[in-house]
Amino acid sequence: MSAFREQSLPGATFVLREAVKRGYSAGDSRWCNLGQGQPQLGSLPGAPDRPSTLRLEESDCGYGPVGGTREMRQAVADHYNRLYRSGLRSQYSADNVAIASGGRPALSRVLHALGAVRLGFQTPDYMSFDALIAQNLGRLLPVAVPTPRLGGFRPEVDELLRVIEADVLDALILSNPCNPTGQLLEGDELSRLVGGAYTRNCTLIIDEFYSHYVYGADGSAADGPVSAARHVEDVNRGAVIIVDGLTKSFRRPGWRLAWIVGPAEMIEKAIVSGTAIDGGPSMLVQRASLEVLNPSRADQETAAIRAVFAQKRNLLLDGLCKIGVRVPSWPRGTFYVWGDLIGLPLSLRDADAFFYAALEEKVITMPGRFFEIDPTKRCMGSGTLTNWMRFSFGPDAECIAEGVGRLARMVTSSR
Ligand SMILES: Cc1ncc(COP(=O)(O)O)c(C=O)c1O
């Protein structure tokens, strides 16, 4: 007997466990992991060298400030002002930033800091939103905001604003670019969302972990990143809370360094939440991260990412479309392709059936049902995403090409 509760396995754990049962281990080159949420690590053409040493200092051994060191908070504020707020009167300062030990702890702080409010969320969206919202159900009232399936789940700003108003939402959480759909709100659309949420008194919690993985409509690498920070009028008024970090855009998921950017008053509250949740980020990692955000290094890294990942996006899209996976709206962000299996042979249309068949070919994929957000479990089993699959172009190009080749053989042999 155990005092612990039963929990359903998160998607990432589930798919890896099933792969391990069939002989997979991390780094095994016989496998193609198109399920992965980790970007290709190692060297990339055009990217700066990755530092291989770090000197420990005595002060690294002590407790640090829960909200992060002043230097790190200022470095993130400078990063945002440089990338998104040049020429604007209102600028971010260290008080507008809290540092946390990874994206999920950062999101957890934000949700913990919310009051008893009506929180909108879209589905599908980042799978951890489900558990993170569920942890706070004592205070939060979650409200599902539908995204139109017909357009490949591309959010429509007018509809989002209508729902914010009709459902009297106090807050709305969404990832942009969206994991898993790859959909992106930018420019005028993003500006309308930020402005519209403000006038409707709704706090926008925007997860921008893929802010630098953006591509043009023609599949080329975009010129620069996308953030709601560009559209905020006064950084201390209104309520746009941005969560991002080194996990994806700087290809350092293992460093566990993320940030929350928003009005100083709200940041202060998120830091208080962090006192109970995680106790603050590593001093050592923050020191190392200052160098990662050094402007020329940062720009070199993120430009290299966009160039390399745009090519891999096109490689994966091309391969999947050839075998009959339908992609109604091509990804303009992230490193995922969100595909509909409905045009495949009958035996492969169900995402779980496809997933298990692909494992036999040593290819890992991620069934779409894991991105159904349903924190109250009221719609459990609704099964609306049973034909959808997320394919990752996080791995290197060789692995992607091999993976789609194997999937093509699998589809051909089941026709
Ligand atoms: C949309 C999104 N937000 C946040 C995170 C969390 O990042 P971390 O691994 O730093 O907790 C992820 C990771 O996959 C993600 O996809």
XYZ file of C-alpha atoms and ligand atoms in Angstrom:
431
model
C 0.000 0.000 0.000
C 1.297 3.476 -0.780
C 0.337 6.967 0.273
C 1.169 8.136 -3.238
C -1.598 8.667 -5.787
C -1.846 7.121 -9.221
C -0.873 9.490 -12.034
C -1.158 9.041 -15.764
C 2.244 9.036 -17.437
C 3.193 12.257 -19.255
C 3.424 11.729 -23.025
C 7.200 12.068 -23.186
C 7.669 9.451 -20.455
C 5.093 7.123 -22.005
C 6.598 7.068 -25.489
C 10.141 6.598 -24.219
C 9.054 3.797 -21.886
C 7.390 1.971 -24.764
C 10.521 2.455 -26.873
C 12.793 1.207 -24.068
C 10.672 -1.974 -23.819
C 11.628 -2.536 -27.464
C 15.345 -1.995 -26.948
C 15.764 1.802 -27.261
C 18.308 3.649 -25.153
C 19.257 7.340 -25.384
C 21.962 7.907 -27.978
C 21.373 4.547 -29.729
C 22.047 5.451 -33.359
C 19.884 2.584 -34.650
C 16.826 4.551 -33.512
C 15.286 7.740 -34.942
C 13.629 9.777 -32.240
C 11.084 11.971 -34.008
C 9.186 12.221 -30.731
C 11.790 14.300 -28.975
C 11.252 17.730 -27.454
C 14.960 18.389 -27.276
C 16.691 20.420 -29.973
C 19.799 19.049 -31.623
C 22.685 19.838 -29.221
C 26.361 19.950 -30.295
C 27.875 22.207 -32.913
C 25.741 23.820 -35.636
C 27.060 25.571 -38.749
C 27.387 29.260 -37.892
C 26.749 28.830 -34.142
C 29.333 29.944 -31.548
C 31.449 27.351 -29.738
C 29.919 25.895 -26.632
C 32.006 26.572 -23.485
C 33.326 23.352 -21.962
C 34.567 24.586 -18.562
C 33.283 26.776 -15.765
C 35.213 27.882 -12.667
C 33.437 27.315 -9.338
C 33.436 30.239 -6.945
C 32.823 30.179 -3.210
C 29.667 32.282 -3.606
C 28.199 29.630 -5.938
C 27.835 27.352 -2.929
C 25.495 29.606 -0.980
C 21.771 30.171 -1.354
C 21.068 32.749 -4.003
C 18.109 35.105 -4.349
C 14.888 33.208 -5.173
C 14.167 35.557 -8.060
C 17.658 35.170 -9.518
C 20.784 37.304 -9.251
C 20.521 40.991 -10.087
C 23.066 40.517 -12.919
C 21.074 37.716 -14.535
C 17.768 39.558 -14.209
C 19.329 42.661 -15.763
C 20.856 40.573 -18.582
C 17.415 39.198 -19.480
C 15.864 42.694 -19.320
C 18.627 43.990 -21.623
C 18.061 41.048 -23.984
C 14.351 41.915 -24.310
C 14.946 45.653 -24.657
C 17.545 45.033 -27.346
C 15.499 42.524 -29.353
C 11.994 43.898 -28.965
C 11.844 47.378 -27.474
C 14.328 49.446 -29.361
C 12.994 52.998 -29.738
C 10.152 52.446 -27.262
C 9.811 54.695 -24.242
C 8.969 52.004 -21.716
C 11.871 49.605 -21.105
C 12.220 46.463 -18.996
C 14.477 46.568 -15.909
C 15.761 43.821 -13.588
C 12.568 44.284 -11.543
C 10.564 43.027 -14.511
C 12.375 39.688 -14.554
C 12.458 36.591 -12.350
C 14.815 33.700 -13.019
C 13.722 30.115 -12.353
C 15.341 26.729 -12.665
C 13.727 25.698 -15.948
C 10.548 26.341 -17.885
C 8.200 24.213 -15.833
C 9.282 25.740 -12.494
C 8.821 29.178 -14.084
C 5.308 28.315 -15.322
C 4.549 26.716 -11.994
C 5.435 29.941 -10.180
C 3.185 31.950 -12.470
C 0.186 29.653 -12.028
C 0.774 29.448 -8.276
C 0.774 33.248 -8.091
C -2.634 33.571 -9.792
C -5.608 34.329 -7.556
C -9.034 32.665 -7.691
C -9.515 33.427 -11.387
C -11.034 32.122 -14.573
C -8.100 30.876 -16.637
C -8.548 30.175 -20.335
C -6.399 27.608 -22.124
C -6.411 26.227 -25.635
C -6.260 22.616 -26.634
C -4.088 21.179 -28.053
C -1.231 22.976 -26.341
C 1.958 22.230 -24.385
C 1.262 19.000 -22.509
C 2.574 20.193 -19.119
C -0.079 22.929 -18.978
C -2.512 20.170 -18.078
C -0.729 19.097 -14.878
C 0.410 22.612 -14.022
C -3.158 23.928 -14.131
C -4.450 20.832 -12.323
C -2.047 21.522 -9.424
C -3.811 24.826 -8.832
C -7.437 23.772 -9.188
C -8.132 24.852 -5.622
C -8.066 28.433 -6.905
C -8.266 28.323 -10.672
C -11.341 27.794 -12.771
C -10.050 26.499 -16.117
C -12.029 27.350 -19.243
C -11.254 25.597 -22.541
C -10.905 27.940 -25.511
C -11.420 25.975 -28.738
C -8.995 26.338 -31.639
C -10.364 25.658 -35.126
C -9.430 22.165 -36.253
C -10.086 23.021 -39.886
C -7.182 25.427 -40.075
C -4.805 22.976 -38.380
C -5.645 24.434 -34.953
C -4.478 27.907 -35.818
C -5.753 30.315 -33.134
C -7.909 33.196 -34.385
C -7.347 36.416 -32.510
C -10.897 37.746 -32.926
C -12.259 34.491 -31.574
C -9.807 34.530 -28.645
C -10.871 38.073 -27.784
C -14.541 37.161 -28.116
C -14.086 34.235 -25.720
C -12.085 36.358 -23.259
C -15.036 38.718 -23.150
C -17.886 36.203 -23.277
C -16.369 33.886 -20.662
C -15.079 36.777 -18.556
C -11.570 35.317 -18.506
C -9.191 36.882 -15.991
C -6.221 35.174 -17.584
C -5.326 33.184 -20.695
C -2.361 30.836 -21.081
C -1.002 29.754 -24.454
C 2.268 28.794 -26.094
C 3.303 30.941 -29.051
C 4.747 29.486 -31.255
C 2.533 26.616 -30.210
C 3.835 23.208 -29.192
C 2.515 20.913 -30.733
C 0.853 22.659 -33.697
C 3.706 24.949 -34.784
C 1.185 27.786 -35.255
C 2.461 31.299 -34.736
C 0.801 34.594 -33.894
C 2.996 37.519 -34.891
C 2.916 41.118 -36.069
C -0.486 42.736 -36.182
C -2.301 39.623 -34.937
C -0.114 39.360 -31.839
C -0.399 43.081 -31.275
C -4.211 42.854 -31.414
C -4.194 40.008 -28.910
C -1.960 41.935 -26.485
C -3.983 45.146 -26.829
C -7.356 43.356 -26.754
C -6.494 41.338 -23.635
C -5.380 44.564 -21.944
C -8.622 46.408 -22.641
C -10.585 43.357 -21.445
C -8.568 43.199 -18.213
C -7.205 39.753 -19.003
C -3.690 38.670 -18.023
C -1.921 36.995 -20.936
C 0.505 34.266 -19.933
C 2.521 33.570 -23.062
C 4.909 30.657 -23.159
C 7.497 31.707 -25.742
C 9.917 28.813 -25.411
C 10.142 28.532 -29.196
C 10.452 32.287 -29.797
C 13.574 31.887 -31.948
C 12.322 28.903 -33.970
C 10.347 30.896 -36.511
C 10.072 30.487 -40.279
C 8.617 32.501 -43.119
C 5.484 31.393 -44.977
C 7.812 30.110 -47.740
C 9.726 27.913 -45.271
C 12.799 30.117 -45.100
C 14.407 31.111 -41.805
C 12.696 34.206 -40.380
C 14.807 37.322 -39.880
C 14.377 37.367 -36.137
C 12.461 36.045 -33.145
C 8.853 36.770 -32.194
C 7.693 37.973 -28.777
C 4.689 39.700 -27.278
C 7.264 41.971 -25.609
C 7.314 44.025 -28.793
C 3.618 44.874 -28.442
C 3.423 45.801 -24.765
C 2.813 49.516 -24.350
C 4.010 50.072 -20.794
C 6.050 47.243 -19.269
C 4.611 47.925 -15.809
C 0.994 48.368 -16.785
C -1.369 45.804 -18.217
C -0.491 42.204 -17.707
C 1.564 40.348 -20.263
C 3.607 37.634 -18.592
C 6.228 36.057 -20.847
C 7.932 32.783 -19.989
C 11.016 31.670 -21.914
C 14.552 30.469 -21.228
C 17.647 28.693 -22.454
C 15.907 25.321 -22.933
C 15.049 25.530 -26.626
C 16.271 28.805 -28.110
C 19.772 28.380 -26.729
C 19.728 24.567 -26.922
C 20.515 24.078 -23.237
C 17.627 22.093 -21.710
C 19.990 20.609 -19.137
C 21.007 23.981 -17.732
C 17.536 24.448 -16.271
C 17.470 28.186 -16.692
C 14.298 30.089 -17.543
C 12.821 33.499 -16.936
C 9.518 35.234 -16.344
C 9.162 38.747 -17.763
C 6.287 41.042 -16.829
C 5.092 43.994 -14.740
C 7.295 44.433 -11.627
C 4.405 44.024 -9.217
C 3.443 40.641 -10.688
C 7.056 39.485 -10.892
C 7.418 40.154 -7.168
C 4.452 37.843 -6.514
C 5.821 35.116 -8.772
C 9.069 35.288 -6.797
C 7.177 34.800 -3.524
C 5.599 31.693 -5.101
C 9.079 30.467 -6.013
C 10.121 30.528 -2.358
C 7.849 27.582 -1.651
C 8.079 25.851 -5.035
C 11.722 25.689 -6.014
C 13.868 27.912 -3.772
C 15.508 29.718 -6.684
C 17.865 28.920 -9.545
C 21.444 27.642 -9.395
C 24.038 30.374 -8.818
C 26.562 28.545 -10.953
C 24.260 28.206 -13.948
C 23.253 31.866 -13.766
C 26.892 32.941 -13.928
C 27.439 30.778 -16.995
C 24.216 32.021 -18.586
C 25.337 35.651 -18.552
C 27.768 34.748 -21.308
C 25.060 32.918 -23.311
C 23.018 36.139 -23.465
C 26.002 38.234 -24.526
C 24.426 40.021 -27.533
C 26.747 38.921 -30.322
C 26.929 35.332 -29.039
C 23.172 35.169 -28.560
C 22.428 36.490 -32.038
C 24.949 34.164 -33.643
C 23.402 31.158 -31.903
C 19.791 32.007 -32.680
C 20.464 32.924 -36.326
C 22.243 29.582 -36.774
C 19.300 27.779 -35.186
C 16.800 29.388 -37.541
C 18.877 28.583 -40.608
C 19.506 24.938 -39.718
C 16.023 24.236 -38.391
C 14.319 25.813 -41.426
C 16.098 23.243 -43.600
C 15.150 20.386 -41.288
C 11.544 21.609 -41.184
C 11.334 21.412 -44.953
C 12.995 18.000 -45.026
C 10.515 16.544 -42.545
C 7.456 18.245 -44.076
C 8.385 17.070 -47.517
C 8.906 13.473 -46.380
C 5.676 13.317 -44.371
C 3.526 14.865 -47.106
C 4.917 12.337 -49.621
C 3.737 9.433 -47.499
C 0.246 10.905 -47.091
C 0.383 12.650 -43.720
C -1.799 15.767 -44.053
C -0.480 19.000 -42.631
C -3.319 21.528 -42.991
C -1.279 24.451 -41.735
C 2.471 24.255 -42.107
C 4.502 25.115 -39.009
C 5.664 28.713 -38.815
C 7.342 28.077 -35.460
C 8.730 25.397 -33.064
C 10.494 22.267 -34.335
C 7.373 20.165 -34.768
C 5.114 19.098 -37.600
C 1.517 18.475 -36.499
C 0.081 15.968 -38.895
C -3.293 14.350 -39.542
C -3.083 10.611 -40.300
C -6.563 10.357 -41.793
C -5.246 9.900 -45.355
C -3.056 6.897 -44.451
C -4.015 3.221 -44.867
C -6.753 2.271 -42.394
C -4.442 0.368 -40.041
C -2.278 3.467 -39.509
C -4.900 6.185 -39.133
C -5.122 5.873 -35.394
C -2.144 7.691 -33.841
C -1.507 4.960 -31.250
C -1.565 2.260 -33.930
C 0.847 4.363 -36.008
C 3.068 4.928 -32.961
C 3.376 1.197 -32.187
C 3.922 0.293 -35.844
C 6.662 2.946 -36.097
C 8.377 1.563 -32.983
C 8.782 -1.729 -34.873
C 10.825 0.313 -37.395
C 12.773 1.914 -34.522
C 11.165 5.296 -35.081
C 9.688 7.209 -32.129
C 6.747 9.582 -32.657
C 4.331 11.354 -30.304
C 0.568 10.690 -30.489
C -1.472 13.889 -30.505
C -3.737 12.853 -27.625
C -1.000 13.785 -25.177
C -1.530 17.445 -26.053
C -5.199 17.441 -25.137
C -5.428 19.816 -22.199
C -8.149 18.825 -19.780
C -7.065 19.730 -16.229
C -10.418 18.935 -14.603
C -10.621 15.618 -16.503
C -14.243 16.350 -17.338
C -13.782 15.684 -21.045
C -11.596 12.619 -20.443
C -11.713 10.163 -23.272
C -13.216 12.670 -25.690
C -10.565 11.400 -28.086
C -10.718 14.340 -30.439
C -7.051 14.057 -31.403
C -6.877 10.332 -32.119
C -5.729 10.850 -35.726
C -3.144 13.500 -34.966
C 0.570 13.017 -34.477
C 3.442 15.328 -33.538
C 6.674 14.728 -35.441
C 9.838 16.476 -34.230
C 12.618 17.965 -36.325
C 14.689 18.428 -33.172
C 17.150 15.657 -34.161
C 19.854 16.163 -36.815
C 19.005 16.041 -40.532
C 20.486 12.573 -41.036
C 18.224 11.124 -38.349
C 15.165 12.877 -39.812
C 15.881 11.603 -43.331
C 16.381 8.060 -42.057
C 13.237 8.291 -39.910
C 10.955 9.424 -42.744
C 12.474 6.790 -45.029
C 11.482 4.083 -42.555
C 8.005 5.561 -42.098
C 7.580 5.588 -45.891
C 8.431 1.874 -46.060
C 6.022 1.183 -43.204
C 3.161 3.004 -44.966
C 3.894 1.354 -48.335
C 3.895 -2.116 -46.832
C 0.521 -1.563 -45.149
C -1.257 -0.380 -48.316
C 6.029 25.055 -24.924
C 7.001 24.652 -23.847
N 7.097 25.397 -22.741
C 7.919 25.085 -21.743
C 8.732 23.975 -21.811
C 9.516 23.604 -20.588
O 10.802 23.719 -20.587
P 11.739 23.049 -19.487
O 12.193 21.767 -20.076
O 12.814 24.067 -19.288
O 10.963 22.818 -18.211
C 8.685 23.154 -22.944
C 9.513 21.935 -23.034
O 9.290 21.044 -23.795
C 7.787 23.503 -23.994
O 7.668 22.743 -25.096
